[in-house]
Every structure is written in structure tokens, then in C-alpha cells.
Short mmCIF file of N, CA and C in Angstrom, two decimals:
data_model
loop_
_atom_site.label_atom_id
_atom_site.label_comp_id
_atom_site.label_asym_id
_atom_site.label_seq_id
_atom_site.Cartn_x
_atom_site.Cartn_y
_atom_site.Cartn_z
N MET K 1 106.24 117.55 98.80
CA MET K 1 106.45 116.67 97.65
C MET K 1 106.98 115.33 98.16
N ARG K 2 106.42 114.26 97.64
CA ARG K 2 106.90 112.94 98.04
C ARG K 2 107.17 112.08 96.82
N GLU K 3 107.87 110.98 97.07
CA GLU K 3 108.30 110.11 95.98
C GLU K 3 107.45 108.85 95.92
N LEU K 4 107.59 108.15 94.79
CA LEU K 4 106.86 106.93 94.55
C LEU K 4 107.85 105.81 94.24
N ALA K 5 107.69 104.69 94.93
CA ALA K 5 108.56 103.53 94.74
C ALA K 5 107.72 102.31 94.39
N VAL K 6 108.16 101.56 93.40
CA VAL K 6 107.54 100.28 93.05
C VAL K 6 108.25 99.19 93.83
N ILE K 7 107.47 98.40 94.55
CA ILE K 7 107.96 97.27 95.33
C ILE K 7 107.46 96.03 94.61
N THR K 8 108.38 95.23 94.03
CA THR K 8 107.88 94.12 93.22
C THR K 8 108.82 92.92 93.23
N PHE K 9 108.24 91.78 92.90
CA PHE K 9 108.96 90.53 92.75
C PHE K 9 108.89 90.15 91.28
N VAL K 10 110.03 89.73 90.70
CA VAL K 10 110.05 89.33 89.30
C VAL K 10 110.86 88.04 89.13
N THR K 11 110.54 87.34 88.04
CA THR K 11 111.32 86.18 87.64
C THR K 11 112.54 86.67 86.84
N LEU K 12 113.44 85.76 86.53
CA LEU K 12 114.60 86.12 85.70
C LEU K 12 114.17 86.68 84.35
N ASP K 13 113.03 86.21 83.83
CA ASP K 13 112.57 86.72 82.55
C ASP K 13 111.58 87.88 82.69
N GLY K 14 111.58 88.52 83.88
CA GLY K 14 110.85 89.77 84.07
C GLY K 14 109.37 89.67 84.38
N VAL K 15 108.85 88.46 84.61
CA VAL K 15 107.42 88.30 84.91
C VAL K 15 107.16 88.63 86.37
N MET K 16 106.12 89.44 86.60
CA MET K 16 105.74 89.80 87.97
C MET K 16 104.37 89.23 88.35
N GLN K 17 103.74 88.54 87.44
CA GLN K 17 102.38 88.04 87.66
C GLN K 17 102.34 86.89 88.65
N SER K 18 101.46 87.01 89.62
CA SER K 18 101.07 85.92 90.51
C SER K 18 102.24 85.24 91.23
N PRO K 19 103.07 85.99 91.97
CA PRO K 19 104.20 85.35 92.63
C PRO K 19 103.82 84.45 93.80
N SER K 20 102.72 84.75 94.47
CA SER K 20 102.42 84.05 95.73
C SER K 20 101.68 82.73 95.60
N MET K 21 100.63 82.70 94.75
CA MET K 21 99.77 81.53 94.70
C MET K 21 99.26 81.31 93.28
N PRO K 22 98.97 80.09 92.91
CA PRO K 22 98.47 79.81 91.57
C PRO K 22 97.20 80.58 91.23
N GLU K 23 96.30 80.75 92.20
CA GLU K 23 95.02 81.41 91.94
C GLU K 23 95.08 82.94 92.08
N GLU K 24 96.24 83.47 92.40
CA GLU K 24 96.38 84.91 92.62
C GLU K 24 95.96 85.73 91.41
N ASP K 25 96.47 85.40 90.22
CA ASP K 25 96.11 86.12 89.00
C ASP K 25 96.31 85.20 87.81
N PRO K 26 95.28 84.39 87.48
CA PRO K 26 95.40 83.49 86.34
C PRO K 26 95.01 84.14 85.01
N SER K 27 94.83 85.47 84.99
CA SER K 27 94.39 86.13 83.77
C SER K 27 95.35 85.85 82.61
N GLY K 28 94.79 85.84 81.41
CA GLY K 28 95.58 85.54 80.23
C GLY K 28 96.00 84.08 80.14
N GLY K 29 95.36 83.23 80.96
CA GLY K 29 95.70 81.81 80.96
C GLY K 29 97.00 81.49 81.69
N PHE K 30 97.45 82.40 82.56
CA PHE K 30 98.71 82.20 83.27
C PHE K 30 98.58 81.02 84.23
N THR K 31 99.48 80.04 84.10
CA THR K 31 99.41 78.82 84.92
C THR K 31 100.62 78.63 85.82
N GLN K 32 101.51 79.61 85.88
CA GLN K 32 102.75 79.45 86.65
C GLN K 32 102.71 80.18 88.00
N GLY K 33 101.52 80.55 88.46
CA GLY K 33 101.40 81.29 89.71
C GLY K 33 101.99 80.54 90.89
N GLY K 34 102.55 81.30 91.82
CA GLY K 34 103.17 80.73 93.01
C GLY K 34 104.66 80.50 92.87
N TRP K 35 105.27 81.04 91.81
CA TRP K 35 106.68 80.79 91.52
C TRP K 35 107.63 81.31 92.59
N ALA K 36 107.24 82.31 93.38
CA ALA K 36 108.13 82.85 94.42
C ALA K 36 107.90 82.21 95.79
N ALA K 37 106.78 81.53 95.96
CA ALA K 37 106.41 81.00 97.28
C ALA K 37 107.49 80.13 97.93
N PRO K 38 108.21 79.29 97.20
CA PRO K 38 109.23 78.47 97.87
C PRO K 38 110.35 79.30 98.51
N TYR K 39 110.46 80.56 98.17
CA TYR K 39 111.55 81.41 98.67
C TYR K 39 111.09 82.38 99.78
N TRP K 40 109.79 82.44 100.08
CA TRP K 40 109.26 83.46 100.99
C TRP K 40 109.97 83.51 102.33
N GLU K 41 110.24 82.35 102.92
CA GLU K 41 110.82 82.33 104.27
C GLU K 41 112.12 83.13 104.34
N GLY K 42 112.94 83.06 103.32
CA GLY K 42 114.19 83.82 103.31
C GLY K 42 114.06 85.24 102.80
N VAL K 43 113.00 85.52 102.06
CA VAL K 43 112.84 86.82 101.41
C VAL K 43 112.00 87.81 102.22
N MET K 44 110.88 87.35 102.78
CA MET K 44 109.94 88.29 103.41
C MET K 44 110.52 89.07 104.58
N PRO K 45 111.37 88.50 105.44
CA PRO K 45 111.98 89.34 106.48
C PRO K 45 112.81 90.49 105.87
N HIS K 46 113.46 90.21 104.75
CA HIS K 46 114.24 91.26 104.08
C HIS K 46 113.31 92.34 103.52
N VAL K 47 112.21 91.93 102.89
CA VAL K 47 111.24 92.88 102.34
C VAL K 47 110.71 93.77 103.47
N GLU K 48 110.34 93.17 104.57
CA GLU K 48 109.84 93.95 105.71
C GLU K 48 110.88 94.96 106.19
N ARG K 49 112.13 94.54 106.27
CA ARG K 49 113.19 95.40 106.81
C ARG K 49 113.52 96.57 105.87
N VAL K 50 113.67 96.28 104.56
CA VAL K 50 114.15 97.33 103.66
C VAL K 50 113.04 98.11 102.96
N ALA K 51 111.82 97.60 102.97
CA ALA K 51 110.77 98.28 102.22
C ALA K 51 109.55 98.66 103.05
N MET K 52 109.38 98.03 104.20
CA MET K 52 108.11 98.23 104.87
C MET K 52 108.23 98.62 106.34
N SER K 53 109.41 99.03 106.76
CA SER K 53 109.57 99.40 108.16
C SER K 53 109.42 100.91 108.38
N GLU K 54 109.59 101.70 107.34
CA GLU K 54 109.41 103.16 107.43
C GLU K 54 107.97 103.51 107.09
N PRO K 55 107.49 104.68 107.48
CA PRO K 55 106.12 105.07 107.12
C PRO K 55 105.93 105.12 105.60
N TYR K 56 104.75 104.71 105.16
CA TYR K 56 104.43 104.72 103.74
C TYR K 56 102.92 104.73 103.55
N ASP K 57 102.49 105.24 102.40
CA ASP K 57 101.14 105.06 101.91
C ASP K 57 101.25 104.08 100.75
N ILE K 58 100.16 103.42 100.42
CA ILE K 58 100.19 102.41 99.37
C ILE K 58 99.28 102.81 98.22
N LEU K 59 99.76 102.59 97.03
CA LEU K 59 99.00 102.83 95.81
C LEU K 59 98.77 101.47 95.15
N PHE K 60 97.51 101.11 94.96
CA PHE K 60 97.14 99.79 94.43
C PHE K 60 96.33 99.93 93.15
N GLY K 61 96.44 98.93 92.28
CA GLY K 61 95.42 98.67 91.28
C GLY K 61 94.33 97.87 91.97
N ARG K 62 93.16 97.78 91.37
CA ARG K 62 92.02 97.17 92.06
C ARG K 62 92.23 95.68 92.34
N LYS K 63 92.80 94.92 91.40
CA LYS K 63 92.98 93.47 91.63
C LYS K 63 93.90 93.22 92.82
N THR K 64 95.02 93.93 92.87
CA THR K 64 95.96 93.72 93.97
C THR K 64 95.35 94.19 95.29
N TYR K 65 94.62 95.31 95.24
CA TYR K 65 93.94 95.78 96.44
C TYR K 65 93.00 94.69 96.98
N ASP K 66 92.20 94.10 96.11
CA ASP K 66 91.25 93.08 96.56
C ASP K 66 91.96 91.88 97.18
N ILE K 67 93.13 91.51 96.63
CA ILE K 67 93.91 90.39 97.20
C ILE K 67 94.38 90.76 98.61
N PHE K 68 94.99 91.93 98.75
CA PHE K 68 95.50 92.37 100.05
C PHE K 68 94.34 92.56 101.04
N ALA K 69 93.26 93.20 100.59
CA ALA K 69 92.12 93.48 101.47
C ALA K 69 91.41 92.21 101.90
N GLY K 70 91.53 91.17 101.10
CA GLY K 70 90.93 89.89 101.46
C GLY K 70 91.73 89.13 102.50
N HIS K 71 92.97 89.56 102.73
CA HIS K 71 93.83 88.84 103.67
C HIS K 71 94.16 89.64 104.93
N TRP K 72 94.76 90.82 104.76
CA TRP K 72 95.38 91.50 105.90
C TRP K 72 94.44 91.96 107.01
N PRO K 73 93.24 92.42 106.74
CA PRO K 73 92.38 92.82 107.86
C PRO K 73 92.02 91.66 108.80
N ASN K 74 92.06 90.43 108.28
CA ASN K 74 91.68 89.25 109.08
C ASN K 74 92.86 88.37 109.45
N ALA K 75 94.06 88.76 109.06
CA ALA K 75 95.25 87.95 109.36
C ALA K 75 95.60 88.05 110.84
N PRO K 76 96.31 87.05 111.37
CA PRO K 76 96.77 87.16 112.75
C PRO K 76 97.62 88.42 112.92
N ARG K 77 97.55 89.02 114.08
CA ARG K 77 98.27 90.28 114.34
C ARG K 77 99.77 90.08 114.16
N SER K 78 100.39 91.07 113.52
CA SER K 78 101.83 91.10 113.31
C SER K 78 102.23 92.55 113.08
N ASP K 79 103.51 92.85 113.22
CA ASP K 79 103.98 94.20 112.94
C ASP K 79 103.67 94.59 111.51
N LEU K 80 103.95 93.70 110.56
CA LEU K 80 103.68 94.00 109.16
C LEU K 80 102.19 94.21 108.93
N GLY K 81 101.38 93.33 109.44
CA GLY K 81 99.92 93.47 109.29
C GLY K 81 99.42 94.77 109.88
N ASP K 82 99.92 95.12 111.06
CA ASP K 82 99.51 96.38 111.68
C ASP K 82 99.88 97.58 110.82
N ARG K 83 101.09 97.55 110.23
CA ARG K 83 101.51 98.67 109.36
C ARG K 83 100.66 98.73 108.10
N LEU K 84 100.40 97.57 107.48
CA LEU K 84 99.57 97.56 106.27
C LEU K 84 98.14 98.02 106.57
N ASN K 85 97.58 97.55 107.65
CA ASN K 85 96.22 97.94 108.00
C ASN K 85 96.11 99.43 108.32
N ALA K 86 97.13 99.98 108.95
CA ALA K 86 97.09 101.40 109.33
C ALA K 86 97.44 102.34 108.18
N ALA K 87 98.17 101.85 107.19
CA ALA K 87 98.61 102.70 106.08
C ALA K 87 97.42 103.26 105.31
N ARG K 88 97.60 104.46 104.78
CA ARG K 88 96.60 105.03 103.87
C ARG K 88 96.76 104.31 102.54
N LYS K 89 95.64 103.87 101.98
CA LYS K 89 95.66 103.09 100.75
C LYS K 89 94.88 103.85 99.67
N TYR K 90 95.52 104.05 98.53
CA TYR K 90 94.88 104.69 97.38
C TYR K 90 94.70 103.62 96.31
N VAL K 91 93.51 103.57 95.73
CA VAL K 91 93.19 102.50 94.80
C VAL K 91 92.73 103.08 93.47
N ALA K 92 93.46 102.74 92.41
CA ALA K 92 93.07 103.13 91.06
C ALA K 92 92.01 102.13 90.61
N THR K 93 90.77 102.58 90.55
CA THR K 93 89.68 101.67 90.23
C THR K 93 88.53 102.41 89.56
N SER K 94 87.88 101.72 88.66
CA SER K 94 86.64 102.24 88.08
C SER K 94 85.47 101.39 88.54
N GLN K 95 85.73 100.39 89.37
CA GLN K 95 84.68 99.52 89.87
C GLN K 95 83.92 100.22 90.99
N THR K 96 82.67 99.84 91.14
CA THR K 96 81.84 100.48 92.16
C THR K 96 81.76 99.76 93.49
N PRO K 97 82.15 98.47 93.62
CA PRO K 97 82.08 97.89 94.97
C PRO K 97 82.90 98.74 95.94
N PRO K 98 82.40 98.92 97.14
CA PRO K 98 83.09 99.80 98.10
C PRO K 98 84.47 99.24 98.50
N LEU K 99 85.32 100.15 98.92
CA LEU K 99 86.64 99.78 99.44
C LEU K 99 86.47 99.59 100.94
N SER K 100 86.48 98.35 101.38
CA SER K 100 86.14 98.06 102.77
C SER K 100 87.32 98.07 103.73
N TRP K 101 88.53 97.99 103.24
CA TRP K 101 89.71 97.95 104.10
C TRP K 101 89.93 99.34 104.68
N GLU K 102 90.18 99.42 105.98
CA GLU K 102 90.31 100.73 106.64
C GLU K 102 91.35 101.61 105.94
N ASN K 103 91.10 102.91 105.96
CA ASN K 103 91.98 103.93 105.38
C ASN K 103 92.14 103.79 103.87
N SER K 104 91.12 103.28 103.17
CA SER K 104 91.19 103.11 101.72
C SER K 104 90.43 104.22 101.02
N HIS K 105 91.02 104.71 99.93
CA HIS K 105 90.44 105.82 99.17
C HIS K 105 90.57 105.51 97.68
N SER K 106 89.50 105.71 96.93
CA SER K 106 89.59 105.45 95.48
C SER K 106 90.10 106.69 94.77
N LEU K 107 90.85 106.45 93.70
CA LEU K 107 91.32 107.52 92.83
C LEU K 107 90.39 107.56 91.63
N SER K 108 89.80 108.70 91.40
CA SER K 108 88.86 108.80 90.28
C SER K 108 89.46 109.67 89.19
N GLY K 109 88.88 109.55 88.00
CA GLY K 109 89.35 110.35 86.87
C GLY K 109 90.63 109.80 86.29
N ASP K 110 91.45 110.68 85.76
CA ASP K 110 92.72 110.30 85.15
C ASP K 110 93.70 109.83 86.22
N VAL K 111 94.12 108.57 86.14
CA VAL K 111 94.98 107.98 87.18
C VAL K 111 96.31 108.71 87.27
N ALA K 112 96.92 109.02 86.14
CA ALA K 112 98.22 109.70 86.15
C ALA K 112 98.12 111.06 86.83
N GLU K 113 97.07 111.80 86.53
CA GLU K 113 96.87 113.10 87.18
C GLU K 113 96.64 112.94 88.68
N ALA K 114 95.83 111.95 89.06
CA ALA K 114 95.56 111.71 90.48
C ALA K 114 96.83 111.34 91.23
N VAL K 115 97.68 110.52 90.62
CA VAL K 115 98.93 110.12 91.26
C VAL K 115 99.88 111.32 91.35
N GLN K 116 99.93 112.13 90.32
CA GLN K 116 100.78 113.33 90.38
C GLN K 116 100.32 114.25 91.51
N GLU K 117 99.02 114.38 91.69
CA GLU K 117 98.49 115.19 92.80
C GLU K 117 98.93 114.60 94.15
N LEU K 118 98.90 113.28 94.28
CA LEU K 118 99.36 112.64 95.52
C LEU K 118 100.85 112.93 95.74
N LYS K 119 101.63 112.84 94.67
CA LYS K 119 103.07 113.10 94.79
C LYS K 119 103.36 114.56 95.16
N ASP K 120 102.50 115.46 94.74
CA ASP K 120 102.69 116.88 95.03
C ASP K 120 102.37 117.23 96.49
N GLN K 121 101.69 116.34 97.18
CA GLN K 121 101.33 116.58 98.58
C GLN K 121 102.48 116.21 99.51
N ASP K 122 102.41 116.71 100.72
CA ASP K 122 103.32 116.25 101.76
C ASP K 122 102.82 114.90 102.25
N GLY K 123 103.74 114.07 102.68
CA GLY K 123 103.35 112.77 103.20
C GLY K 123 104.48 111.79 103.04
N PRO K 124 104.24 110.56 103.51
CA PRO K 124 105.29 109.54 103.40
C PRO K 124 105.42 109.02 101.97
N LEU K 125 106.40 108.19 101.77
CA LEU K 125 106.64 107.53 100.49
C LEU K 125 105.37 106.84 100.01
N LEU K 126 105.08 106.95 98.72
CA LEU K 126 104.01 106.18 98.09
C LEU K 126 104.63 104.90 97.56
N GLN K 127 104.10 103.76 97.97
CA GLN K 127 104.60 102.47 97.50
C GLN K 127 103.54 101.81 96.63
N VAL K 128 103.98 101.23 95.53
CA VAL K 128 103.11 100.43 94.68
C VAL K 128 103.50 98.97 94.89
N HIS K 129 102.52 98.15 95.24
CA HIS K 129 102.74 96.71 95.43
C HIS K 129 101.98 95.98 94.33
N GLY K 130 102.68 95.08 93.63
CA GLY K 130 102.01 94.36 92.55
C GLY K 130 101.45 95.34 91.53
N SER K 131 100.20 95.13 91.12
CA SER K 131 99.48 96.11 90.30
C SER K 131 100.16 96.37 88.96
N SER K 132 100.33 95.32 88.16
CA SER K 132 101.09 95.45 86.91
C SER K 132 100.50 96.47 85.95
N ALA K 133 99.19 96.52 85.78
CA ALA K 133 98.59 97.49 84.86
C ALA K 133 98.83 98.92 85.36
N LEU K 134 98.70 99.13 86.65
CA LEU K 134 98.96 100.45 87.21
C LEU K 134 100.42 100.85 86.99
N ILE K 135 101.34 99.92 87.18
CA ILE K 135 102.76 100.22 86.98
C ILE K 135 103.01 100.64 85.54
N GLN K 136 102.34 99.99 84.58
CA GLN K 136 102.52 100.38 83.18
C GLN K 136 102.07 101.83 82.96
N THR K 137 100.97 102.22 83.57
CA THR K 137 100.49 103.61 83.46
C THR K 137 101.49 104.57 84.10
N LEU K 138 101.98 104.22 85.27
CA LEU K 138 102.94 105.08 85.96
C LEU K 138 104.23 105.23 85.16
N GLN K 139 104.69 104.14 84.54
CA GLN K 139 105.89 104.21 83.71
C GLN K 139 105.67 105.10 82.50
N ALA K 140 104.52 104.96 81.87
CA ALA K 140 104.22 105.74 80.66
C ALA K 140 104.16 107.23 80.95
N HIS K 141 103.88 107.60 82.21
CA HIS K 141 103.79 109.00 82.59
C HIS K 141 104.98 109.46 83.44
N ASP K 142 106.02 108.64 83.51
CA ASP K 142 107.27 108.99 84.20
C ASP K 142 107.04 109.41 85.66
N LEU K 143 106.24 108.62 86.37
CA LEU K 143 105.89 108.94 87.75
C LEU K 143 106.63 108.11 88.79
N ILE K 144 107.48 107.18 88.36
CA ILE K 144 108.18 106.29 89.29
C ILE K 144 109.57 106.85 89.59
N ASP K 145 109.84 107.03 90.88
CA ASP K 145 111.14 107.55 91.31
C ASP K 145 112.13 106.44 91.64
N GLU K 146 111.61 105.28 92.05
CA GLU K 146 112.49 104.21 92.53
C GLU K 146 111.85 102.85 92.28
N PHE K 147 112.68 101.89 91.95
CA PHE K 147 112.26 100.49 91.86
C PHE K 147 112.98 99.72 92.95
N ARG K 148 112.24 98.93 93.72
CA ARG K 148 112.81 97.99 94.67
C ARG K 148 112.38 96.61 94.17
N ILE K 149 113.30 95.91 93.55
CA ILE K 149 112.99 94.68 92.82
C ILE K 149 113.68 93.49 93.46
N TRP K 150 112.90 92.47 93.76
CA TRP K 150 113.43 91.19 94.21
C TRP K 150 113.33 90.24 93.02
N THR K 151 114.48 89.74 92.55
CA THR K 151 114.52 88.85 91.39
C THR K 151 114.75 87.42 91.86
N PHE K 152 113.91 86.51 91.39
CA PHE K 152 113.93 85.12 91.81
C PHE K 152 114.52 84.26 90.70
N PRO K 153 115.26 83.20 91.05
CA PRO K 153 115.93 82.36 90.05
C PRO K 153 114.96 81.38 89.38
N VAL K 154 113.96 81.95 88.71
CA VAL K 154 112.90 81.18 88.10
C VAL K 154 112.60 81.80 86.72
N VAL K 155 112.34 80.98 85.74
CA VAL K 155 111.88 81.43 84.43
C VAL K 155 110.52 80.80 84.20
N VAL K 156 109.51 81.63 83.87
CA VAL K 156 108.16 81.10 83.67
C VAL K 156 107.68 81.25 82.22
N GLY K 157 108.39 82.01 81.41
CA GLY K 157 108.09 82.09 79.98
C GLY K 157 107.09 83.15 79.59
N THR K 158 105.88 83.06 80.11
CA THR K 158 104.85 84.04 79.76
C THR K 158 104.31 84.68 81.02
N GLY K 159 103.56 85.75 80.84
CA GLY K 159 102.94 86.43 81.97
C GLY K 159 103.17 87.93 81.90
N LYS K 160 102.55 88.63 82.82
CA LYS K 160 102.68 90.09 82.88
C LYS K 160 104.08 90.45 83.34
N ARG K 161 104.71 91.33 82.59
CA ARG K 161 106.09 91.71 82.89
C ARG K 161 106.16 93.10 83.49
N LEU K 162 107.20 93.31 84.27
CA LEU K 162 107.42 94.62 84.88
C LEU K 162 107.57 95.70 83.82
N PHE K 163 108.32 95.42 82.78
CA PHE K 163 108.51 96.37 81.68
C PHE K 163 107.86 95.78 80.43
N GLU K 164 106.68 96.27 80.11
CA GLU K 164 105.88 95.74 79.00
C GLU K 164 106.00 96.56 77.72
N GLY K 165 106.78 97.60 77.71
CA GLY K 165 106.87 98.43 76.52
C GLY K 165 106.30 99.81 76.71
N THR K 166 105.73 100.08 77.89
CA THR K 166 105.16 101.41 78.15
C THR K 166 106.17 102.34 78.82
N ALA K 167 107.27 101.79 79.27
CA ALA K 167 108.25 102.60 80.00
C ALA K 167 108.94 103.58 79.05
N LEU K 168 109.11 104.79 79.54
CA LEU K 168 109.87 105.78 78.79
C LEU K 168 111.36 105.49 78.96
N PRO K 169 112.16 105.77 77.95
CA PRO K 169 113.60 105.59 78.11
C PRO K 169 114.11 106.43 79.28
N ARG K 170 114.87 105.82 80.17
CA ARG K 170 115.34 106.53 81.36
C ARG K 170 116.50 105.76 81.95
N ALA K 171 117.44 106.49 82.53
CA ALA K 171 118.56 105.87 83.23
C ALA K 171 118.25 105.79 84.72
N TYR K 172 118.74 104.74 85.33
CA TYR K 172 118.57 104.54 86.77
C TYR K 172 119.93 104.30 87.40
N ALA K 173 120.08 104.75 88.62
CA ALA K 173 121.31 104.51 89.37
C ALA K 173 121.06 103.37 90.35
N MET K 174 121.98 102.43 90.41
CA MET K 174 121.87 101.32 91.35
C MET K 174 122.26 101.84 92.72
N ILE K 175 121.31 101.90 93.63
CA ILE K 175 121.54 102.39 94.99
C ILE K 175 122.02 101.27 95.89
N ARG K 176 121.45 100.07 95.66
CA ARG K 176 121.80 98.94 96.52
C ARG K 176 121.53 97.66 95.74
N THR K 177 122.38 96.69 95.92
CA THR K 177 122.12 95.35 95.40
C THR K 177 122.59 94.35 96.45
N GLU K 178 121.79 93.33 96.67
CA GLU K 178 122.10 92.36 97.70
C GLU K 178 121.72 90.97 97.22
N SER K 179 122.48 89.98 97.63
CA SER K 179 122.13 88.59 97.40
C SER K 179 121.52 88.06 98.69
N LEU K 180 120.35 87.44 98.58
CA LEU K 180 119.65 86.96 99.77
C LEU K 180 119.80 85.46 99.98
N GLY K 181 120.54 84.81 99.14
CA GLY K 181 120.65 83.36 99.25
C GLY K 181 119.63 82.68 98.37
N GLU K 182 119.88 81.42 98.05
CA GLU K 182 119.02 80.62 97.17
C GLU K 182 118.82 81.27 95.81
N GLY K 183 119.73 82.18 95.43
CA GLY K 183 119.66 82.80 94.12
C GLY K 183 118.79 84.03 94.01
N VAL K 184 118.15 84.45 95.09
CA VAL K 184 117.30 85.64 95.06
C VAL K 184 118.17 86.87 95.27
N THR K 185 117.93 87.91 94.48
CA THR K 185 118.65 89.16 94.64
C THR K 185 117.67 90.31 94.84
N HIS K 186 118.17 91.37 95.46
CA HIS K 186 117.39 92.59 95.63
C HIS K 186 118.17 93.74 95.03
N GLN K 187 117.50 94.53 94.22
CA GLN K 187 118.10 95.75 93.66
C GLN K 187 117.21 96.93 93.99
N CYS K 188 117.86 98.01 94.38
CA CYS K 188 117.15 99.27 94.58
C CYS K 188 117.73 100.25 93.56
N LEU K 189 116.89 100.75 92.67
CA LEU K 189 117.32 101.65 91.59
C LEU K 189 116.53 102.94 91.65
N ARG K 190 117.24 104.06 91.54
CA ARG K 190 116.59 105.38 91.54
C ARG K 190 116.81 106.05 90.19
N ARG K 191 115.78 106.74 89.74
CA ARG K 191 115.94 107.43 88.46
C ARG K 191 116.95 108.56 88.61
N THR K 192 117.70 108.79 87.54
CA THR K 192 118.72 109.83 87.57
C THR K 192 118.24 111.05 86.83
#
């Protein structure tokens, strides 16, 4: 049996949409993309250290998978890139284009059932990166064991939020909270 952790970046008002670049996810007319980019230099080493240095498999929605798959296989070699490329990747998708990134597997049928089957197996931690629609499904089915949230001192007003109303009522215990400078904080919360 293994656990599932959501790894995400949010604004003060809870938006997780398009943190890296304006063109990352303009769906719904979102024009505030790239809101976290000015902070990456101070944040990404922390993300690598606390979230991506131990073995993990990754669970993606199709849009986030396509963004990662479009970058990491061709990026200059790095420890992080090597770990991402080698990780087993599960993709919740109904699209038919093939999954070209090495070690990628599509999840078919009911996503919640497929994820529960993955959790029932032996293996490393399952991490969800981005993938707001997938996170809403996981929350609605009570499949998330831990949130690792980096909150940025930015308000964007509209956009896809981490908690959109699909989450079941649940208490979480604060395992760790850290200030990273420039107003960015990291919280690690586990369900109780």
C-alpha cells in the first residue's frame, strides 16, 4: 500500500493555474499565467529537496503531462530531469495520442478506481503535479493523503483553484511549515 501526495503551487487566493508561464494554461480566459516565475530561483531548490529527492511515481492529468513531456525529455541533463525522466508516470487521459515520454502509462476507465488500484500496490509515493481537474476528482473520492503546498505572495483573482468545492470535509495535521523568503511559504499537511 502506498500514499498519494499533491505537490502544488498556489497564490494567496488559492489559484493553482499556470504558475510558470503565461501560455501554460490560458483556459477559461486566464491571463495571469507566470505568477510564480519571479520566485523560482529561491523556491525550486527547496521543491527538489523536500518533494523530489526520494523515489516517487507521478500521476498526471493529460494537460500537465503534455507540458512536462514537452520539456523534460529534451532538457539539459540534471539530477531533477533524470529523476523525472526515470519515474513511472501514470496519466489520466481519454485522448488517443500516444504517451511518448519514457515510462508513461495511461489510466483507463474510472480514474478514481484506477488510482485506488495504484495506491493498493506496493511502490513509491504517488505524486500529483499540477493537474487541477485530476486533483478535484481525487479530492471528491478522498484519495489524497498529503498536500505539499507552496504559497506565493500573489493574488490573481480568477483561475483554477486547489479547492474548487469537490473536496470532502476533512481535517489535516500540519506536519511542516517553512518560510522560504520573499513571502513564499511551504506547508506539508497530512490527513488525520
